[in-house]
C-alpha cells in the first residue's frame, strides 16, 4: 500500500512541478545576488543570506531560510491536504476502500508518502542550494564562520547543514499533520490546504503579538527558525529541542484526530 | 440474493439504492441492523470478503494523468487479492473483455465517458470476483456499448459470477436480470424472480381493426376494449384465435397478456423519492 501511494505521488507531474517551483525562488535570489553583488546587511533578510557572497557553502541554508516561511509550507500543505480529500473528490477513495485498502492502512500509507515528500523536498532544496552556491559564489575551502563568529571546519559545516535540513523537515511535519487532518474532514483538497495555511498564518501573526505571549511557546511556527542555532558555537540546543518536542506533540494529536475521524467516517463521495 | 443470480436492484432516485450498495461495501456504516456480504458480516470481515467482490459504485473514477493500464495496476496493488505475478496477464484479459485492449498509453483524462465506464468495469473484474456489484453499469454507453456490456455480463454469469446491478433503466433490467428487488424509500417492497413478476395474467390480447366484433363473438369473456385492441379472458391464444376466426373476426395480432416490469414496479413503489410534497402525510420510514 505504501509503495502504491509513493508511486501515485511521484508519478504525478504536479509533485515535480511543485518541487521545481519551490526551487525557483532561491535560484533567482542567488542569481540576483551574484550579478549585483548586493547582499542584505547582516541581520536583515533571510538568515545566512548576508554571508553567502563571501561563502557559497552556506547557500543551502540560505535557500531553506528563503522558502521556509511560506513556499515550503504551501508545498507541504498542498500535497498533504490533497492526500485524502483529493481521492474523495476524484471518487477514487471509494474504490480504494472497496478494494479493500483498509482505512487505517490507507491513512498510514498516505502519511508515509507525505513524510517522504517532505524529506525529498527539503533535501532537493538543499541540494539545489548547494549546487547554486558552488556555481555562483566564492567557496571557502576552509569551512565557514558560525553565527557566533568562530570558524567551522568543512566537516562541521557539512554535518550541521545535514542536521539543519533534518530539523526543517521535522518542522514541516506539523503543517503536514494539520493538512492531513483537515483532508479527512472535507472532500475539498483546496479547503484542507487553505485550512492548514490559515493555521500557519494565524500562528505567525500571533507570534508577533505581545498580547499573545502567554501561549507563544506553543504556536506551531514558534521554533521554525531555530535551525539557525545549529550554526552557533557551541550549538544552542534549547530551542531546537523545544521545537522538536512541539512538532511531535502536534503531529501525534493531529494524526490521532485524523485517524479517529477517518476510521469511522461514512464515505459518501 | 442467491448465488448465480443476475439480480436487478430497482428503485426511484433517492430510494436508497446507492446507500445500500455503499453499506454492502463497508463505505457507509448502518445506524441500525447488520449487513452481510457473501455470508460474512460487513464491515468487520471486509478484508476477507471484499477481495471476492468487484464493484462499480456511482460511476467510474480513475487517476486522470495515468493510462488505463497504470490505473488498473495501481488499483490491483492497493488491496489484498491482487497477485502481482499474474497482474499483467489479468489486466490484459479484462482490457480485452471490456473492449479497451487497443487503447495503449493514452492518459485516462483523454478517455470518453463510455471508455471510462468500460475501464471502471474492468477494474471491478480484475480479480475475477465471485460477485460483481454494479451501480448503473451502462451509464454513458451508446446502444452498441450497452449491448456489448450486456453480453459481457451474461457471459460472466454463465461462467458462475453472480451479478448484482442497480439501475433505474427498467428495459435494461428486464433484458438481463433473473431476479428483481424493488426499493422504495429505503425499504425493499418487492423481491421475486422476473419470470414470476411478469407471468401471464391469464388473459390474451387481441389486435383487430374492429374490436367491437370481438365483443360480439366472445360474449362475456372480453375484459376491456380500446382502439384496435381487446383483452380477452383465456390462456390459450390459439383457442381464442380459432373462436374469432370461426366468427369471421379479422385478427392482426394475438399475444398472452403479461404485465411489463414497469407496471409491476409502479404498482409496488410509491411516487418518486426526489419529489418533495408539502407536509401533511409524513413519509414512511
Coordinates of C-alpha atoms in Angstrom, one line a residue:
Chain A
X1 CA 0.0 0.0 0.0
X2 CA 2.9 2.4 0.9
X3 CA 4.5 1.5 -2.4
X4 CA 1.2 2.3 -4.2
X5 CA 1.0 5.7 -2.5
X6 CA 4.6 6.6 -3.3
X7 CA 4.1 5.6 -6.9
X8 CA 1.0 7.7 -7.1
X9 CA 2.8 10.7 -5.6
X10 CA 5.9 10.6 -7.6
X11 CA 4.3 9.7 -10.9
X12 CA 2.2 12.7 -10.7
X13 CA 3.6 15.6 -12.7
X14 CA 2.2 18.1 -10.1
X15 CA 4.5 16.8 -7.4
X16 CA 7.6 17.6 -9.5
X17 CA 6.2 20.9 -10.7
X18 CA 5.7 21.9 -7.0
X19 CA 9.3 20.9 -6.1
X20 CA 10.6 22.7 -9.2
X21 CA 8.7 25.9 -8.5
X22 CA 9.8 25.8 -4.9
X23 CA 13.4 25.9 -6.0
X24 CA 12.9 28.7 -8.5
X25 CA 12.9 31.5 -5.8
X26 CA 16.3 30.5 -4.1
X27 CA 17.9 30.2 -7.5
X28 CA 16.5 33.5 -8.6
X29 CA 17.8 35.2 -5.4
X30 CA 21.2 33.6 -5.9
X31 CA 21.5 34.8 -9.5
X32 CA 20.4 38.3 -8.4
X33 CA 23.0 38.4 -5.6
X34 CA 25.7 37.1 -7.8
X35 CA 25.0 39.6 -10.6
X36 CA 24.6 42.7 -8.4
X37 CA 26.9 41.7 -5.5
X38 CA 24.3 43.4 -3.2
X39 CA 23.8 41.1 -0.3
X40 CA 21.5 42.1 2.5
X41 CA 23.3 43.5 5.6
X42 CA 23.9 41.1 8.4
X43 CA 20.7 40.7 10.5
X44 CA 18.5 41.7 7.6
X45 CA 16.6 39.5 5.1
X46 CA 16.5 35.7 5.4
X47 CA 19.1 34.0 7.6
X48 CA 22.6 33.3 6.1
X49 CA 21.9 35.4 3.0
X50 CA 24.2 38.1 4.1
X51 CA 27.1 35.6 4.3
X52 CA 26.7 33.8 1.0
X53 CA 28.5 36.3 -1.2
X54 CA 31.7 35.5 0.7
X55 CA 31.0 31.8 1.3
X56 CA 28.8 29.9 -1.1
X57 CA 28.9 26.8 1.1
X58 CA 26.2 28.4 3.2
X59 CA 23.8 28.7 0.4
X60 CA 21.8 25.5 1.1
X61 CA 20.9 27.1 4.4
X62 CA 20.1 30.4 2.8
X63 CA 17.8 28.6 0.3
X64 CA 16.0 26.8 3.2
X65 CA 15.6 30.1 5.0
X66 CA 14.1 31.7 1.9
X67 CA 11.5 29.0 1.3
X68 CA 10.8 28.2 5.0
X69 CA 8.3 31.0 5.9
X70 CA 5.9 30.5 3.0
X71 CA 6.8 28.4 0.0
X72 CA 7.7 25.2 1.8
X73 CA 4.6 25.1 4.0
X74 CA 2.5 25.8 0.9
X75 CA 4.0 22.9 -0.9
X76 CA 3.6 20.6 2.1
X77 CA 0.0 21.7 2.7
X78 CA -0.8 21.2 -0.9
X79 CA 0.3 17.6 -1.0
X80 CA -0.9 16.7 2.5
X81 CA -4.2 18.5 2.0
X82 CA -4.8 16.6 -1.3
X83 CA -3.9 13.2 0.1
X84 CA -7.4 12.1 1.3
X85 CA -9.6 14.9 0.1
X86 CA -8.2 14.7 -3.4
X87 CA -9.1 11.0 -3.6
X88 CA -12.5 11.8 -2.3
X89 CA -13.0 14.5 -4.8
X90 CA -11.8 12.3 -7.7
X91 CA -14.0 9.5 -6.5
X92 CA -11.1 7.1 -6.2
X93 CA -11.4 6.9 -2.4
X94 CA -14.5 4.7 -2.6
X95 CA -12.7 2.3 -4.9
X96 CA -9.6 2.2 -2.8
X97 CA -11.7 1.4 0.3
X98 CA -13.8 -1.2 -1.5
X99 CA -10.7 -2.9 -2.7
X100 CA -10.3 -3.0 0.4
X101 CA -7.3 -0.9 1.1
X102 CA -8.3 -0.7 4.8
X103 CA -8.9 2.7 6.3
X104 CA -6.0 2.7 8.8
X105 CA -3.6 1.2 6.3
X106 CA -4.6 3.8 3.7
X107 CA -4.1 6.6 6.2
X108 CA -0.7 5.3 7.3
X109 CA 0.3 4.9 3.6
X110 CA -0.7 8.5 3.0
X111 CA 1.2 9.6 6.0
X112 CA 4.4 7.8 4.9
X113 CA 4.1 9.2 1.4
X114 CA 3.7 12.7 2.8
X115 CA 6.8 12.2 5.1
X116 CA 8.8 11.1 2.1
X117 CA 7.6 14.1 0.1
X118 CA 8.6 16.5 2.9
X119 CA 12.1 15.0 3.2
X120 CA 12.6 14.7 -0.6
X121 CA 11.5 18.4 -1.0
X122 CA 13.7 19.7 1.8
X123 CA 16.7 17.7 0.5
X124 CA 16.2 18.8 -3.1
X125 CA 16.1 22.5 -1.9
X126 CA 19.3 21.9 0.0
X127 CA 21.0 20.1 -2.9
X128 CA 20.0 22.7 -5.5
X129 CA 21.1 25.4 -3.0
X130 CA 24.4 23.7 -2.7
X131 CA 24.9 23.5 -6.4
X132 CA 23.8 27.1 -6.9
X133 CA 26.2 28.2 -4.1
X134 CA 29.1 26.3 -5.6
X135 CA 28.5 27.7 -9.0
X136 CA 27.7 31.3 -8.3
X137 CA 29.6 32.3 -5.2
X138 CA 33.1 32.1 -3.8
X139 CA 33.6 29.0 -1.9
X140 CA 35.9 29.0 1.1
X141 CA 37.6 25.6 1.2
X142 CA 38.4 26.1 4.9
X143 CA 34.8 25.8 6.0
X144 CA 32.8 28.7 7.3
X145 CA 32.1 31.1 10.0
X146 CA 29.5 30.4 12.6
X147 CA 26.8 32.9 13.5
X148 CA 28.7 33.4 16.7
X149 CA 31.8 34.4 14.8
X150 CA 34.0 31.4 15.3
X151 CA 35.4 29.3 12.5
X152 CA 33.8 26.0 11.5
X153 CA 35.7 23.2 9.7
X154 CA 34.2 22.0 6.4
X155 CA 33.2 18.8 8.1
X156 CA 31.4 20.8 10.8
X157 CA 29.6 22.8 8.2
X158 CA 28.5 19.7 6.3
X159 CA 27.3 17.9 9.5
X160 CA 25.5 20.9 10.8
X161 CA 23.9 21.5 7.4
X162 CA 22.5 18.0 7.4
X163 CA 21.2 18.5 11.0
X164 CA 19.5 21.7 9.9
X165 CA 18.0 20.0 6.8
X166 CA 16.5 17.3 9.1
X167 CA 15.2 19.9 11.6
X168 CA 13.5 21.9 8.8
X169 CA 11.9 18.7 7.6
X170 CA 10.6 17.8 11.0
X171 CA 9.2 21.4 11.4
X172 CA 7.2 20.8 8.3
X173 CA 5.6 17.7 9.7
X174 CA 3.3 19.8 11.9
X175 CA 2.0 21.5 8.7
X176 CA 1.6 18.1 7.1
X177 CA -0.4 16.8 10.1
X178 CA -2.7 19.8 10.1
X179 CA -3.4 19.4 6.4
X180 CA -3.8 15.6 6.6
X181 CA -6.3 16.0 9.4
X182 CA -8.3 18.7 7.5
X183 CA -8.1 16.4 4.5
X184 CA -10.0 13.7 6.3
X185 CA -12.7 16.3 7.3
X186 CA -13.6 17.6 3.9
X187 CA -13.9 16.4 0.3
X188 CA -12.2 19.5 -1.0
X189 CA -8.4 19.4 -1.2
X190 CA -8.4 23.2 -1.6
X191 CA -10.2 23.7 1.7
X192 CA -7.8 21.3 3.5
X193 CA -4.8 23.1 2.2
X194 CA -6.1 26.6 2.9
X195 CA -7.2 25.4 6.4
X196 CA -3.6 24.3 7.2
X197 CA -2.2 27.6 5.7
X198 CA -4.7 29.6 7.7
X199 CA -3.4 28.0 10.9
X200 CA 0.2 28.9 10.0
X201 CA -0.7 32.5 9.1
X202 CA -2.6 32.9 12.3
X203 CA 0.3 31.3 14.2
X204 CA 2.9 33.6 12.6
X205 CA 0.7 36.7 13.3
X206 CA 0.1 35.8 17.0
X207 CA 3.8 35.2 17.4
X208 CA 4.5 38.9 16.8
X209 CA 1.8 40.0 19.2
X210 CA 2.9 40.8 22.8
X211 CA -0.7 40.2 24.0
X212 CA -0.4 36.5 22.9
X213 CA 2.9 36.0 24.6
X214 CA 1.4 33.6 27.2
X215 CA 0.8 30.9 24.6
X216 CA 3.5 31.9 22.1
X217 CA 5.8 29.0 23.0
X218 CA 3.0 26.6 21.9
X219 CA 2.5 28.1 18.4
X220 CA 3.3 25.6 15.6
X221 CA 5.6 28.1 13.9
X222 CA 7.4 29.3 17.1
X223 CA 10.7 27.4 16.7
X224 CA 10.9 27.0 12.9
X225 CA 13.9 29.3 12.6
X226 CA 15.7 27.5 15.4
X227 CA 17.7 25.7 12.6
X228 CA 20.0 28.7 12.7
X229 CA 21.0 27.6 16.2
X230 CA 22.9 24.7 14.7
X231 CA 25.4 27.3 13.5
X232 CA 26.2 28.8 16.8
X233 CA 29.3 27.9 18.7
X234 CA 28.5 25.8 20.6
X235 CA 25.2 24.6 19.1
X236 CA 22.3 26.2 21.1
X237 CA 20.2 23.2 21.7
X238 CA 17.4 24.7 23.8
X239 CA 15.1 26.0 21.1
X240 CA 15.9 23.1 18.8
X241 CA 14.8 20.5 21.4
X242 CA 11.7 22.5 22.2
X243 CA 10.9 22.8 18.5
X244 CA 11.2 19.1 18.0
X245 CA 9.1 18.3 21.1
X246 CA 6.4 20.7 20.0
X247 CA 6.2 19.2 16.5
X248 CA 6.0 15.7 18.0
X249 CA 3.0 16.7 20.1
X250 CA 1.2 18.5 17.2
X251 CA 1.8 15.5 14.9
X252 CA 0.7 12.9 17.5
X253 CA -2.5 14.8 18.4
X254 CA -3.5 15.7 14.8
X255 CA -2.8 12.2 13.5
X256 CA -4.9 10.7 16.3
X257 CA -7.7 13.0 15.3
X258 CA -7.3 12.2 11.7
X259 CA -7.4 8.5 12.4
X260 CA -10.4 8.8 14.7
X261 CA -12.3 10.7 12.1
X262 CA -11.4 8.7 9.1
X263 CA -11.7 5.2 10.5
X264 CA -15.4 5.6 11.3
X265 CA -16.4 8.1 8.6
X266 CA -19.2 7.5 6.1
X267 CA -17.6 7.8 2.7
X268 CA -20.3 9.3 0.5
X269 CA -18.1 10.9 -2.1
Chain B
X1 CA -29.9 -12.7 -3.2
X2 CA -28.8 -16.1 -4.3
X3 CA -25.5 -17.2 -5.8
X4 CA -25.7 -17.4 -9.6
X5 CA -28.4 -14.8 -10.0
X6 CA -28.4 -11.7 -12.1
X7 CA -30.1 -9.5 -9.6
X8 CA -31.7 -6.2 -10.7
X9 CA -31.9 -3.7 -7.9
X10 CA -34.6 -1.2 -8.8
X11 CA -35.9 1.9 -7.2
X12 CA -36.5 5.6 -7.9
X13 CA -33.8 8.2 -7.5
X14 CA -33.2 8.7 -3.8
X15 CA -34.9 5.5 -2.8
X16 CA -31.6 4.3 -1.2
X17 CA -30.0 2.0 -3.9
X18 CA -26.6 3.6 -3.7
X19 CA -26.6 3.9 0.1
X20 CA -27.4 0.2 0.2
X21 CA -24.6 -0.6 -2.2
X22 CA -22.2 1.6 -0.1
X23 CA -23.3 -0.2 3.1
X24 CA -22.6 -3.6 1.4
X25 CA -19.1 -2.5 0.6
X26 CA -18.4 -1.0 4.1
X27 CA -18.2 2.6 2.9
X28 CA -21.2 3.7 4.9
X29 CA -21.9 2.3 8.3
X30 CA -25.5 1.4 9.1
X31 CA -27.1 3.2 12.0
X32 CA -29.1 0.1 12.9
X33 CA -29.1 -3.5 11.8
X34 CA -26.4 -5.7 10.2
X35 CA -25.0 -6.1 6.7
X36 CA -24.0 -9.5 5.4
X37 CA -22.0 -10.0 2.2
X38 CA -21.3 -13.5 0.9
X39 CA -22.5 -14.7 4.3
X40 CA -20.0 -12.7 6.3
X41 CA -20.6 -9.6 8.4
X42 CA -19.6 -6.2 6.9
X43 CA -17.6 -4.2 7.5
X44 CA -16.0 -6.5 10.1
X45 CA -14.9 -9.1 7.5
X46 CA -14.1 -6.6 4.8
X47 CA -10.5 -7.9 4.3
X48 CA -11.8 -11.4 3.8
X49 CA -14.9 -10.7 1.7
X50 CA -14.1 -7.7 -0.5
X51 CA -11.3 -9.3 -2.5
X52 CA -14.0 -11.8 -3.7
X53 CA -16.2 -8.9 -4.9
X54 CA -15.8 -6.4 -7.8
X55 CA -17.7 -3.2 -7.7
X56 CA -18.6 -0.2 -9.8
X57 CA -20.1 2.4 -7.4
X58 CA -21.8 5.5 -8.8
X59 CA -19.8 5.9 -11.9
X60 CA -16.1 5.1 -12.5
X61 CA -13.2 7.1 -11.0
X62 CA -9.6 6.9 -12.1
X63 CA -6.3 8.9 -11.9
X64 CA -6.6 11.1 -14.9
X65 CA -2.9 11.6 -15.5
X66 CA -2.2 7.9 -15.8
X67 CA -3.0 5.4 -18.5
X68 CA -5.8 2.9 -18.2
X69 CA -3.3 0.1 -17.7
X70 CA -1.4 2.0 -15.0
X71 CA -4.7 2.8 -13.2
X72 CA -5.7 -0.9 -13.2
X73 CA -2.2 -1.9 -11.9
X74 CA -2.4 0.7 -9.1
X75 CA -5.9 -0.4 -8.1
X76 CA -4.9 -4.1 -8.2
X77 CA -1.9 -3.4 -5.9
X78 CA -4.0 -1.3 -3.5
X79 CA -5.6 -4.2 -1.6
X80 CA -5.3 -7.9 -0.9
X81 CA -6.1 -10.5 -3.5
X82 CA -4.3 -9.0 -6.5
X83 CA -1.4 -11.4 -7.1
X84 CA 1.5 -9.5 -8.6
X85 CA 2.7 -12.4 -10.6
X86 CA -0.5 -12.6 -12.7
X87 CA -1.2 -8.9 -12.7
X88 CA -0.1 -8.1 -16.3
X89 CA -2.0 -11.1 -17.7
X90 CA -5.1 -10.3 -15.7
X91 CA -5.0 -6.7 -16.9
X92 CA -4.7 -7.8 -20.5
X93 CA -7.7 -10.1 -20.0
X94 CA -10.0 -7.5 -18.6
X95 CA -9.0 -4.9 -21.1
X96 CA -9.9 -7.4 -23.8
X97 CA -13.2 -8.2 -22.0
X98 CA -14.3 -4.6 -21.8
X99 CA -13.1 -3.7 -25.2
X100 CA -10.2 -1.5 -24.4
X101 CA -7.4 -3.7 -25.5
X102 CA -6.1 -1.3 -28.1
X103 CA -6.2 1.8 -26.1
X104 CA -2.5 2.0 -25.3
X105 CA -0.8 4.6 -23.2
X106 CA -3.3 7.4 -23.5
X107 CA -4.0 9.0 -20.1
X108 CA -7.5 8.5 -18.7
X109 CA -8.3 12.1 -18.8
X110 CA -8.4 11.8 -22.6
X111 CA -11.0 9.0 -22.4
X112 CA -14.6 9.4 -23.4
X113 CA -17.3 8.8 -20.8
X114 CA -18.0 5.3 -22.3
X115 CA -14.3 4.4 -22.2
X116 CA -14.1 5.4 -18.5
X117 CA -17.2 3.3 -17.8
X118 CA -15.5 0.3 -19.5
X119 CA -12.3 0.9 -17.6
X120 CA -14.3 1.0 -14.3
X121 CA -16.0 -2.2 -15.2
X122 CA -12.5 -3.7 -16.0
X123 CA -11.3 -2.6 -12.6
X124 CA -14.2 -4.4 -11.0
X125 CA -13.4 -7.6 -12.9
X126 CA -9.7 -7.6 -12.3
X127 CA -9.6 -10.1 -9.5
X128 CA -12.1 -12.5 -11.2
X129 CA -14.7 -11.9 -8.4
X130 CA -17.5 -14.3 -7.4
X131 CA -19.8 -11.4 -7.1
X132 CA -19.9 -8.1 -9.1
X133 CA -21.8 -5.2 -7.6
X134 CA -22.6 -2.7 -10.4
X135 CA -24.3 0.6 -9.9
X136 CA -25.7 1.8 -13.2
X137 CA -23.2 -0.2 -15.3
X138 CA -24.3 1.1 -18.7
X139 CA -24.4 4.7 -17.8
X140 CA -22.7 6.8 -20.5
X141 CA -22.6 4.0 -23.1
X142 CA -24.0 4.2 -26.5
X143 CA -26.5 1.5 -27.7
X144 CA -23.7 -0.7 -29.1
X145 CA -21.8 -0.3 -25.9
X146 CA -24.8 -1.2 -23.8
X147 CA -25.4 -4.3 -25.9
X148 CA -21.7 -5.3 -25.5
X149 CA -21.7 -4.9 -21.8
X150 CA -25.0 -6.9 -21.5
X151 CA -23.4 -9.7 -23.4
X152 CA -20.3 -9.5 -21.2
X153 CA -22.3 -9.6 -18.0
X154 CA -24.4 -12.6 -19.3
X155 CA -21.1 -14.3 -20.3
X156 CA -19.7 -13.8 -16.8
X157 CA -22.9 -15.0 -15.2
X158 CA -22.7 -18.2 -17.4
X159 CA -19.2 -18.6 -16.0
X160 CA -20.5 -18.6 -12.5
X161 CA -20.2 -15.0 -11.5
X162 CA -23.2 -13.6 -9.5
X163 CA -24.2 -10.2 -10.8
X164 CA -25.9 -7.5 -8.7
X165 CA -26.8 -4.4 -10.6
X166 CA -28.7 -1.4 -9.5
X167 CA -30.5 0.6 -12.2
X168 CA -33.5 2.6 -13.0
X169 CA -33.5 1.6 -16.6
X170 CA -36.3 -1.0 -16.5
X171 CA -35.8 -2.2 -20.0
X172 CA -32.2 -3.0 -19.3
X173 CA -33.1 -4.9 -16.2
X174 CA -35.8 -6.8 -18.0
X175 CA -33.4 -8.0 -20.6
X176 CA -30.7 -9.0 -18.2
X177 CA -31.9 -10.0 -14.8
X178 CA -33.3 -13.2 -13.4
X179 CA -34.4 -11.7 -10.1
X180 CA -35.6 -8.3 -9.2
X181 CA -35.8 -6.3 -6.0
X182 CA -37.6 -3.0 -5.7
X183 CA -36.6 -0.4 -3.1
X184 CA -38.9 2.3 -2.1
X185 CA -37.8 5.0 0.4
X186 CA -35.2 2.7 1.9
X187 CA -37.5 -0.4 2.2
X188 CA -37.4 -3.5 0.0
X189 CA -41.1 -3.6 -1.1
X190 CA -40.9 -6.4 -3.6
X191 CA -38.5 -9.2 -4.4
X192 CA -39.1 -12.1 -6.8
X193 CA -37.9 -13.8 -9.9
X194 CA -38.6 -11.8 -13.1
X195 CA -40.5 -14.7 -14.6
X196 CA -42.9 -14.7 -11.7
X197 CA -43.4 -11.0 -11.7
X198 CA -44.1 -10.8 -15.4
X199 CA -46.0 -14.1 -15.5
X200 CA -49.0 -14.3 -17.8
X201 CA -52.1 -12.8 -16.3
X202 CA -54.4 -15.4 -17.8
X203 CA -55.7 -13.1 -20.5
X204 CA -55.0 -12.8 -24.2
X205 CA -54.6 -9.5 -26.1
X206 CA -56.2 -9.5 -29.5
X207 CA -55.4 -6.9 -32.1
X208 CA -58.0 -6.3 -34.7
X209 CA -59.3 -3.4 -36.8
X210 CA -62.8 -3.9 -35.2
X211 CA -62.7 -4.8 -31.5
X212 CA -66.5 -4.4 -31.1
X213 CA -66.9 -7.5 -33.2
X214 CA -64.7 -9.4 -30.7
X215 CA -67.1 -8.4 -28.0
X216 CA -70.0 -9.8 -30.1
X217 CA -68.1 -13.1 -30.9
X218 CA -66.7 -13.9 -27.4
X219 CA -69.6 -12.6 -25.3
X220 CA -68.7 -12.4 -21.6
X221 CA -65.0 -13.1 -22.0
X222 CA -64.0 -9.6 -23.1
X223 CA -62.3 -7.8 -20.2
X224 CA -61.6 -4.5 -22.0
X225 CA -61.7 -2.8 -25.4
X226 CA -59.9 0.2 -26.7
X227 CA -58.9 1.4 -30.2
X228 CA -57.8 -1.7 -32.1
X229 CA -57.1 -3.8 -29.0
X230 CA -59.3 -6.1 -27.0
X231 CA -58.3 -8.1 -23.9
X232 CA -60.0 -11.5 -23.6
X233 CA -60.0 -14.0 -20.8
X234 CA -58.2 -17.2 -21.8
X235 CA -54.7 -18.5 -21.5
X236 CA -54.5 -20.1 -24.9
X237 CA -54.2 -17.7 -27.8
X238 CA -54.7 -20.5 -30.3
X239 CA -58.1 -21.3 -28.8
X240 CA -59.1 -17.6 -28.8
X241 CA -57.9 -17.3 -32.4
X242 CA -59.9 -20.3 -33.5
X243 CA -63.1 -18.9 -31.9
X244 CA -62.6 -15.5 -33.5
X245 CA -61.8 -16.8 -37.0
X246 CA -64.9 -19.1 -36.7
X247 CA -66.9 -16.0 -36.1
X248 CA -65.3 -14.2 -39.1
X249 CA -63.5 -11.5 -37.0
X250 CA -60.3 -10.3 -38.7
X251 CA -57.3 -10.8 -36.3
X252 CA -54.0 -8.9 -36.9
X253 CA -52.2 -10.0 -33.7
X254 CA -52.5 -12.2 -30.7
X255 CA -50.4 -12.4 -27.5
X256 CA -50.6 -13.6 -24.0
X257 CA -51.0 -10.7 -21.7
X258 CA -48.0 -10.1 -19.4
X259 CA -47.5 -7.2 -17.1
X260 CA -44.4 -5.2 -18.0
X261 CA -41.8 -4.7 -15.4
X262 CA -42.7 -1.0 -15.4
X263 CA -46.3 -1.8 -14.4
X264 CA -45.0 -4.1 -11.6
X265 CA -42.6 -1.5 -10.3
X266 CA -45.0 1.3 -10.4
X267 CA -47.6 -0.7 -8.6
X268 CA -45.1 -1.7 -5.8
X269 CA -43.4 1.7 -5.2
X270 CA -44.9 5.0 -4.3
X271 CA -44.1 8.2 -6.0
X272 CA -40.6 9.2 -7.0
X273 CA -38.5 9.9 -3.9
X274 CA -36.9 13.1 -5.2
X275 CA -40.4 14.5 -5.3
X276 CA -41.0 16.6 -2.2
X277 CA -44.6 17.2 -1.3
X278 CA -45.9 19.7 1.2
X279 CA -46.2 18.3 4.8
X280 CA -49.4 16.5 5.7
X281 CA -48.6 12.9 5.1
X282 CA -45.3 12.1 6.8
X283 CA -43.2 9.8 4.7
X284 CA -42.9 6.3 5.9
X285 CA -39.6 5.3 7.5

